[in-house]
CSV table of C-alpha atoms and ligand atoms in Angstrom, one decimal:
chain,number,residue,atom,x,y,z
B,1289,MET,CA,41.6,-4.8,63.1
B,1290,ILE,CA,41.1,-3.6,59.4
B,1291,HIS,CA,43.6,-4.7,56.7
B,1292,ILE,CA,43.0,-3.6,53.2
B,1293,GLU,CA,45.7,-5.3,51.0
B,1294,GLY,CA,46.4,-4.5,47.3
B,1295,VAL,CA,42.7,-3.7,46.7
B,1296,THR,CA,41.3,-2.7,43.3
B,1297,VAL,CA,37.6,-2.2,42.8
B,1298,VAL,CA,36.2,-2.1,39.3
B,1299,TYR,CA,32.4,-1.6,39.1
B,1300,PRO,CA,30.4,-3.7,36.6
B,1301,ASP,CA,30.2,-0.8,34.2
B,1302,GLY,CA,34.1,-0.8,34.0
B,1303,THR,CA,34.6,2.2,36.3
B,1304,ARG,CA,37.9,1.7,38.3
B,1305,ALA,CA,37.0,3.2,41.7
B,1306,LEU,CA,40.1,2.0,43.7
B,1307,SER,CA,43.5,0.9,42.4
B,1308,GLY,CA,46.0,-1.0,44.5
B,1309,ILE,CA,45.0,0.3,47.9
B,1310,ASP,CA,46.8,-0.7,51.1
B,1311,LEU,CA,45.5,0.5,54.5
B,1312,HIS,CA,45.9,-0.9,58.0
B,1313,VAL,CA,43.8,0.4,60.9
B,1314,GLU,CA,44.4,-0.6,64.5
B,1315,ARG,CA,41.7,-1.3,67.0
B,1316,GLY,CA,40.5,1.9,68.5
B,1317,GLU,CA,42.0,4.2,65.9
B,1318,PHE,CA,40.1,7.2,64.5
B,1319,VAL,CA,40.8,7.8,60.8
B,1320,PHE,CA,39.5,10.5,58.4
B,1321,ILE,CA,39.3,9.5,54.7
B,1322,VAL,CA,39.4,12.6,52.7
B,1323,GLY,CA,39.4,13.4,49.0
B,1324,ALA,CA,37.3,15.1,46.3
B,1325,SER,CA,33.9,13.7,45.2
B,1326,GLY,CA,34.5,10.6,43.2
B,1327,SER,CA,38.0,9.9,44.6
B,1328,GLY,CA,36.8,6.5,46.0
B,1329,LYS,CA,35.9,7.2,49.7
B,1330,SER,CA,32.5,5.6,49.7
B,1331,THR,CA,33.8,2.6,47.8
B,1332,MET,CA,36.6,2.1,50.4
B,1333,LEU,CA,34.0,2.2,53.2
B,1334,ARG,CA,31.6,-0.2,51.4
B,1335,LEU,CA,34.3,-2.8,51.3
B,1336,ILE,CA,34.5,-2.7,55.1
B,1337,TYR,CA,30.8,-3.3,55.7
B,1338,ARG,CA,30.9,-5.8,52.8
B,1339,GLU,CA,28.4,-4.1,50.6
B,1340,LEU,CA,31.2,-4.7,48.0
B,1341,VAL,CA,33.9,-7.3,47.7
B,1342,PRO,CA,37.2,-6.3,46.0
B,1343,THR,CA,37.9,-7.1,42.3
B,1344,GLU,CA,41.5,-7.8,43.3
B,1345,GLY,CA,43.3,-7.9,46.7
B,1346,ARG,CA,41.9,-8.7,50.2
B,1347,VAL,CA,40.0,-7.1,53.0
B,1348,LEU,CA,40.5,-8.6,56.4
B,1349,ILE,CA,38.4,-7.6,59.4
B,1350,SER,CA,39.8,-9.0,62.7
B,1351,GLY,CA,41.8,-11.5,60.6
B,1352,GLN,CA,38.8,-12.7,58.6
B,1353,ASP,CA,38.8,-12.3,54.8
B,1354,VAL,CA,35.4,-10.7,54.1
B,1355,ALA,CA,35.2,-12.0,50.5
B,1356,GLY,CA,35.5,-15.6,51.7
B,1357,LEU,CA,33.1,-15.1,54.6
B,1358,PRO,CA,30.5,-17.9,54.6
B,1359,ARG,CA,27.0,-16.5,53.9
B,1360,ASN,CA,25.8,-17.3,57.4
B,1361,LEU,CA,28.6,-15.1,59.0
B,1362,VAL,CA,27.8,-12.0,57.0
B,1363,PRO,CA,25.2,-10.8,59.6
B,1364,THR,CA,27.8,-11.3,62.3
B,1365,LEU,CA,30.2,-9.0,60.4
B,1366,ARG,CA,27.5,-6.4,59.8
B,1367,ARG,CA,26.6,-6.4,63.5
B,1368,ASN,CA,30.2,-5.6,64.2
B,1369,VAL,CA,30.2,-2.7,61.9
B,1370,GLY,CA,27.8,0.2,62.5
B,1371,VAL,CA,27.3,2.6,59.6
B,1372,ILE,CA,26.0,6.2,59.3
B,1373,PHE,CA,25.3,8.2,56.2
B,1374,GLN,CA,25.0,11.8,55.1
B,1375,ASP,CA,21.2,11.4,54.6
B,1376,PHE,CA,20.6,9.7,58.0
B,1377,ARG,CA,18.4,7.0,56.5
B,1378,LEU,CA,15.8,6.9,59.4
B,1379,LEU,CA,12.5,5.3,59.0
B,1380,PRO,CA,10.0,8.2,58.8
B,1381,ASP,CA,7.0,6.4,60.2
B,1382,LYS,CA,8.8,5.1,63.3
B,1383,ASN,CA,9.7,7.2,66.3
B,1384,VAL,CA,13.2,7.7,67.7
B,1385,TRP,CA,13.0,4.7,70.1
B,1386,GLU,CA,11.7,2.4,67.3
B,1387,ASN,CA,14.3,3.6,64.8
B,1388,VAL,CA,17.1,2.6,67.2
B,1389,ALA,CA,15.3,-0.6,68.2
B,1390,PHE,CA,15.1,-1.6,64.6
B,1391,ALA,CA,18.8,-2.4,64.5
B,1392,LEU,CA,18.2,-4.9,67.3
B,1393,ASP,CA,15.1,-6.3,65.6
B,1394,VAL,CA,17.0,-7.2,62.5
B,1395,VAL,CA,19.5,-9.3,64.5
B,1396,GLY,CA,16.7,-11.0,66.4
B,1397,ALA,CA,17.2,-9.3,69.8
B,1398,SER,CA,14.7,-10.1,72.6
B,1399,ARG,CA,12.2,-7.5,73.9
B,1400,ARG,CA,14.2,-7.4,77.2
B,1401,GLU,CA,17.4,-6.7,75.3
B,1402,LYS,CA,15.8,-3.8,73.4
B,1403,TYR,CA,14.5,-2.3,76.6
B,1404,ARG,CA,18.0,-2.5,78.1
B,1405,LYS,CA,20.0,-1.3,75.1
B,1406,VAL,CA,17.9,1.4,73.4
B,1407,PRO,CA,17.9,3.8,76.3
B,1408,LEU,CA,21.7,3.4,76.7
B,1409,ALA,CA,22.3,4.2,73.1
B,1410,LEU,CA,20.0,7.2,73.2
B,1411,GLU,CA,21.7,8.4,76.4
B,1412,LEU,CA,25.1,8.1,74.7
B,1413,VAL,CA,24.0,10.5,71.9
B,1414,GLY,CA,22.1,12.9,74.3
B,1415,LEU,CA,18.6,12.2,73.0
B,1416,SER,CA,16.9,10.4,75.9
B,1417,GLU,CA,14.3,13.2,76.0
B,1418,LYS,CA,13.3,12.7,72.4
B,1419,GLU,CA,12.5,9.0,72.3
B,1420,GLN,CA,8.9,9.5,71.3
B,1421,SER,CA,9.6,12.0,68.5
B,1422,PHE,CA,9.4,11.2,64.9
B,1423,PRO,CA,12.2,12.1,62.5
B,1424,HIS,CA,10.3,15.0,60.9
B,1425,GLN,CA,10.1,16.6,64.4
B,1426,LEU,CA,13.9,16.7,64.8
B,1427,SER,CA,16.6,18.9,63.5
B,1428,GLY,CA,19.2,17.5,61.1
B,1429,GLY,CA,21.8,17.2,63.9
B,1430,GLU,CA,19.3,15.4,66.1
B,1431,GLN,CA,18.4,13.0,63.2
B,1432,GLN,CA,22.1,12.3,62.8
B,1433,ARG,CA,22.4,11.5,66.5
B,1434,VAL,CA,19.5,9.0,66.2
B,1435,SER,CA,21.4,7.3,63.3
B,1436,ILE,CA,24.5,7.2,65.4
B,1437,ALA,CA,22.5,5.6,68.3
B,1438,ARG,CA,21.1,3.0,65.8
B,1439,ALA,CA,24.7,2.3,64.5
B,1440,LEU,CA,26.0,1.8,68.0
B,1441,VAL,CA,23.2,-0.1,69.7
B,1442,ASN,CA,24.7,-3.5,68.8
B,1443,ASN,CA,28.0,-2.3,70.3
B,1444,PRO,CA,30.0,-2.8,67.1
B,1445,ALA,CA,33.8,-2.8,67.1
B,1446,ILE,CA,33.9,-0.5,64.0
B,1447,LEU,CA,31.9,2.6,63.2
B,1448,ILE,CA,31.8,3.8,59.6
B,1449,ALA,CA,30.7,7.3,58.8
B,1450,ASP,CA,30.2,8.3,55.2
B,1451,GLU,CA,30.1,12.1,55.0
B,1452,PRO,CA,28.2,12.3,58.3
B,1453,THR,CA,28.1,16.1,58.3
B,1454,GLY,CA,27.3,16.6,54.6
B,1455,ASN,CA,23.8,17.9,55.3
B,1456,LEU,CA,24.5,19.8,58.5
B,1457,ASP,CA,25.4,23.4,59.4
B,1458,PRO,CA,29.1,24.0,60.6
B,1459,ASP,CA,28.3,24.3,64.3
B,1460,ILE,CA,26.2,21.1,64.3
B,1461,SER,CA,28.8,19.4,62.1
B,1462,TRP,CA,31.4,20.1,64.8
B,1463,GLU,CA,29.1,18.7,67.5
B,1464,ILE,CA,28.6,15.5,65.5
B,1465,VAL,CA,32.2,15.0,64.9
B,1466,GLN,CA,33.0,15.6,68.6
B,1467,LEU,CA,30.5,12.9,69.4
B,1468,LEU,CA,32.2,10.5,66.9
B,1469,ALA,CA,35.6,11.3,68.5
B,1470,ASN,CA,34.1,10.5,72.0
B,1471,ILE,CA,32.9,7.2,70.6
B,1472,GLY,CA,36.4,6.6,69.4
B,1473,GLU,CA,37.8,7.3,72.8
B,1474,ARG,CA,35.6,4.6,74.3
B,1475,GLY,CA,37.5,2.1,72.1
B,1476,THR,CA,35.4,1.9,68.9
B,1477,THR,CA,37.5,2.0,65.7
B,1478,VAL,CA,36.1,4.9,63.6
B,1479,LEU,CA,36.5,5.6,59.9
B,1480,CYS,CA,35.0,8.9,58.8
B,1481,ALA,CA,34.9,10.0,55.1
B,1482,THR,CA,34.5,13.7,54.7
B,1483,HIS,CA,35.5,16.6,52.6
B,1484,ASP,CA,34.9,19.1,55.4
B,1485,ARG,CA,38.4,20.5,55.9
B,1486,VAL,CA,37.5,22.6,58.9
B,1487,ILE,CA,36.6,19.4,60.8
B,1488,VAL,CA,39.6,17.4,59.7
B,1489,ASP,CA,42.0,20.3,60.6
B,1490,GLY,CA,40.2,20.9,63.9
B,1491,LEU,CA,40.4,17.3,65.2
B,1492,ARG,CA,44.0,16.1,65.2
B,1493,LYS,CA,43.5,12.5,63.9
B,1494,ARG,CA,45.0,10.3,61.3
B,1495,VAL,CA,44.1,11.5,57.8
B,1496,VAL,CA,44.2,9.3,54.7
B,1497,SER,CA,43.9,11.2,51.4
B,1498,LEU,CA,42.5,9.7,48.2
B,1499,VAL,CA,43.0,11.0,44.7
B,1500,GLY,CA,41.5,9.2,41.8
B,1501,GLY,CA,41.2,5.9,43.7
B,1502,THR,CA,44.7,5.8,45.1
B,1503,ILE,CA,46.0,6.8,48.6
B,1504,VAL,CA,48.3,9.7,48.1
B,1505,ARG,CA,49.0,10.5,51.7
B,1506,ASP,CA,48.5,8.9,55.2
B,1507,ALA,CA,49.3,11.4,58.0
B,1508,ARG,CA,49.1,10.4,61.6
B,1509,GLY,CA,48.4,12.9,64.4
B,1510,GLY,CA,46.5,15.4,62.4
B,1511,GLY,CA,48.3,16.0,59.2
B,1512,GLY,CA,45.5,18.3,58.1
B,1513,TYR,CA,43.5,18.2,54.9
B,1514,ASP,CA,46.0,19.8,52.6
B,1515,GLU,CA,49.1,18.4,51.0
B,1516,PRO,CA,52.2,19.2,53.0
P,2072,ADP,P1,33.5,9.3,46.8
P,2072,ADP,O1,32.9,8.6,47.9
P,2072,ADP,O2,34.9,9.8,47.1
P,2072,ADP,O3,32.7,10.4,46.2
P,2072,ADP,P2,32.9,6.9,45.3
P,2072,ADP,O4,33.6,5.8,45.9
P,2072,ADP,O5,31.5,7.1,45.4
P,2072,ADP,O6,33.7,8.3,45.6
P,2072,ADP,O7,33.2,6.8,43.7
P,2072,ADP,C1,34.4,6.5,43.1
P,2072,ADP,C2,34.3,6.3,41.6
P,2072,ADP,O8,33.4,5.1,41.4
P,2072,ADP,C3,33.6,7.4,40.9
P,2072,ADP,O9,34.1,7.6,39.6
P,2072,ADP,C4,32.1,7.0,40.9
P,2072,ADP,O10,31.4,7.6,39.8
P,2072,ADP,C5,32.3,5.5,40.7
P,2072,ADP,N1,31.2,4.7,41.2
P,2072,ADP,C6,30.7,4.7,42.5
P,2072,ADP,N2,29.7,3.8,42.6
P,2072,ADP,C7,29.5,3.2,41.4
P,2072,ADP,C8,28.7,2.2,40.9
P,2072,ADP,N3,27.7,1.6,41.7
P,2072,ADP,N4,28.8,1.8,39.6
P,2072,ADP,C9,29.7,2.4,38.8
P,2072,ADP,N5,30.6,3.4,39.2
P,2072,ADP,C10,30.5,3.8,40.5
């Protein structure tokens, strides 16, 4: 599903964010990406939703080299990859329903499709009752659920979560990660960057550890956050 092969990323200012990374993720896998701030987690995720292309090496999504993707196919790739962030990135002047529908608007979905898909996505994250609320009327955990609904409404094969619990209390963080795990169990491939070791240790999933832009450990079945 995701093949990162010999990838190096050097930003325009000369910062080398990743060096010679190899990572293979199967369809339906759940993978934590862990490491200190600045270790390259976000850079690795940005490659997958093609906000970045590698300086060296290749990134293949379902066999397709994303750097060589014709411009007209980039929206198709993005539709197949849902993304959530630490700061939720909701539109403040749109209600919950409209925030989720927005992801369908940008891909040109019909009105009928929106009325079918938005309620399903809100039900999946347990927010059907809040569809008329605005972001400022919701708790942080609820806002993150809206952003998850928005990421999933196009039914993507891959869900990318970049520090999804960074702004949330521990109890709520745990609920959000359980929700991501449930989404993984429905067949979506999930990559979740975090430095929350309680969550990583609590959910026995594959853990890929980055230090200074290289993978230093790749532990399946819940290796935990710490070095062995
Ligand atoms: P993490 O997500 O683990 O905190 P990042 O991938 O954001 O790490 O950053 C990896 C390295 O790349 C850091 O040294 C960071 O300062 C640098 N970096 C990130 N984004 C940029 C950018 N747009 N331009 C230059 N350097 C960047």
